[in-house]
Amino acid sequence: MADQDTSIKTTRDVRDRLRALARERGTTMNDLLEELVTRELTQQEREQRAQLALEEIRQTTGVTVSGEARARAQEFLQELERGHAA
């Protein structure tokens, strides 16, 4: 069964920007939104990927990353995100 269309309420500015971005890429706003939301990971997906990466590190190198090292890495990544958002 095909997905049914639905509506999303947003501001005119956001709508106009989506329209401009879609036009530049030669696609529709719907396809652009689909691309954007599939590119972004949920918190759960990020955590799953982190767990897989940590297991790969352990299996490949024999090193188990400590909780402290992981916390420092997360803080570093959050700082990068804050800088990117600024």
mmCIF file of C-alpha atoms in Angstrom:
data_model
loop_
_atom_site.group_PDB
_atom_site.id
_atom_site.type_symbol
_atom_site.label_atom_id
_atom_site.label_comp_id
_atom_site.label_asym_id
_atom_site.label_seq_id
_atom_site.Cartn_x
_atom_site.Cartn_y
_atom_site.Cartn_z
ATOM 1 C CA MET A 1 0.000 0.000 0.000
ATOM 2 C CA ALA A 2 1.354 3.424 -0.940
ATOM 3 C CA ASP A 3 1.910 6.086 1.687
ATOM 4 C CA GLN A 4 -0.869 8.635 1.897
ATOM 5 C CA ASP A 5 -0.046 12.324 1.726
ATOM 6 C CA THR A 6 -0.495 14.433 4.818
ATOM 7 C CA SER A 7 0.031 18.058 5.783
ATOM 8 C CA ILE A 8 2.590 19.738 8.022
ATOM 9 C CA LYS A 9 1.913 23.199 9.412
ATOM 10 C CA THR A 10 4.879 25.539 9.237
ATOM 11 C CA THR A 11 5.643 29.195 8.706
ATOM 12 C CA ARG A 12 5.656 30.795 5.279
ATOM 13 C CA ASP A 13 9.396 31.437 5.601
ATOM 14 C CA VAL A 14 10.113 27.754 6.197
ATOM 15 C CA ARG A 15 7.807 26.730 3.361
ATOM 16 C CA ASP A 16 9.433 29.202 0.980
ATOM 17 C CA ARG A 17 12.907 28.014 1.940
ATOM 18 C CA LEU A 18 11.933 24.385 1.403
ATOM 19 C CA ARG A 19 10.477 25.307 -1.978
ATOM 20 C CA ALA A 20 13.670 27.150 -2.982
ATOM 21 C CA LEU A 21 15.914 24.297 -1.831
ATOM 22 C CA ALA A 22 13.795 21.735 -3.659
ATOM 23 C CA ARG A 23 13.797 23.829 -6.830
ATOM 24 C CA GLU A 24 17.604 24.204 -6.709
ATOM 25 C CA ARG A 25 17.983 20.443 -6.372
ATOM 26 C CA GLY A 26 15.456 19.683 -9.097
ATOM 27 C CA THR A 27 13.175 17.773 -6.749
ATOM 28 C CA THR A 28 9.901 18.178 -4.916
ATOM 29 C CA MET A 29 9.477 19.515 -1.388
ATOM 30 C CA ASN A 30 8.201 16.089 -0.347
ATOM 31 C CA ASP A 31 11.293 14.332 -1.719
ATOM 32 C CA LEU A 32 13.545 16.961 -0.133
ATOM 33 C CA LEU A 33 11.898 16.460 3.263
ATOM 34 C CA GLU A 34 12.233 12.692 2.908
ATOM 35 C CA GLU A 35 15.935 13.094 2.122
ATOM 36 C CA LEU A 36 16.469 15.389 5.095
ATOM 37 C CA VAL A 37 14.653 13.229 7.639
ATOM 38 C CA THR A 38 16.302 10.008 6.495
ATOM 39 C CA ARG A 39 19.726 11.649 6.725
ATOM 40 C CA GLU A 40 19.221 12.628 10.370
ATOM 41 C CA LEU A 41 19.499 9.915 12.991
ATOM 42 C CA THR A 42 17.327 9.633 16.063
ATOM 43 C CA GLN A 43 18.997 9.502 19.466
ATOM 44 C CA GLN A 44 18.293 5.762 19.597
ATOM 45 C CA GLU A 45 19.881 5.223 16.168
ATOM 46 C CA ARG A 46 22.979 7.217 17.191
ATOM 47 C CA GLU A 47 23.284 5.153 20.359
ATOM 48 C CA GLN A 48 22.971 1.899 18.415
ATOM 49 C CA ARG A 49 25.690 3.011 15.995
ATOM 50 C CA ALA A 50 27.926 4.048 18.881
ATOM 51 C CA GLN A 51 27.471 0.628 20.496
ATOM 52 C CA LEU A 52 28.335 -1.097 17.218
ATOM 53 C CA ALA A 53 31.417 1.096 16.805
ATOM 54 C CA LEU A 54 32.576 0.384 20.355
ATOM 55 C CA GLU A 55 32.143 -3.343 19.798
ATOM 56 C CA GLU A 56 34.077 -3.121 16.527
ATOM 57 C CA ILE A 57 36.897 -1.295 18.334
ATOM 58 C CA ARG A 58 36.931 -3.967 21.031
ATOM 59 C CA GLN A 59 36.954 -6.847 18.550
ATOM 60 C CA THR A 60 39.555 -5.269 16.258
ATOM 61 C CA THR A 61 41.973 -3.862 18.822
ATOM 62 C CA GLY A 62 41.143 -5.662 22.037
ATOM 63 C CA VAL A 63 40.609 -2.258 23.672
ATOM 64 C CA THR A 64 37.465 -1.590 25.664
ATOM 65 C CA VAL A 65 36.571 2.087 25.677
ATOM 66 C CA SER A 66 35.883 3.266 29.220
ATOM 67 C CA GLY A 67 32.717 5.048 30.228
ATOM 68 C CA GLU A 68 34.841 8.096 31.072
ATOM 69 C CA ALA A 69 36.409 8.182 27.606
ATOM 70 C CA ARG A 70 33.001 7.772 26.022
ATOM 71 C CA ALA A 71 31.574 10.637 28.116
ATOM 72 C CA ARG A 72 34.461 12.903 27.071
ATOM 73 C CA ALA A 73 33.885 12.005 23.435
ATOM 74 C CA GLN A 74 30.161 12.768 23.758
ATOM 75 C CA GLU A 75 30.933 16.141 25.342
ATOM 76 C CA PHE A 76 33.322 16.911 22.507
ATOM 77 C CA LEU A 77 30.708 16.022 19.878
ATOM 78 C CA GLN A 78 28.059 18.107 21.640
ATOM 79 C CA GLU A 79 30.436 21.058 21.658
ATOM 80 C CA LEU A 80 30.975 20.616 17.923
ATOM 81 C CA GLU A 81 27.209 20.567 17.371
ATOM 82 C CA ARG A 82 26.773 23.759 19.398
ATOM 83 C CA GLY A 83 29.468 25.435 17.319
ATOM 84 C CA HIS A 84 27.824 24.251 14.120
ATOM 85 C CA ALA A 85 24.440 25.606 15.219
ATOM 86 C CA ALA A 86 25.876 29.036 16.061
#
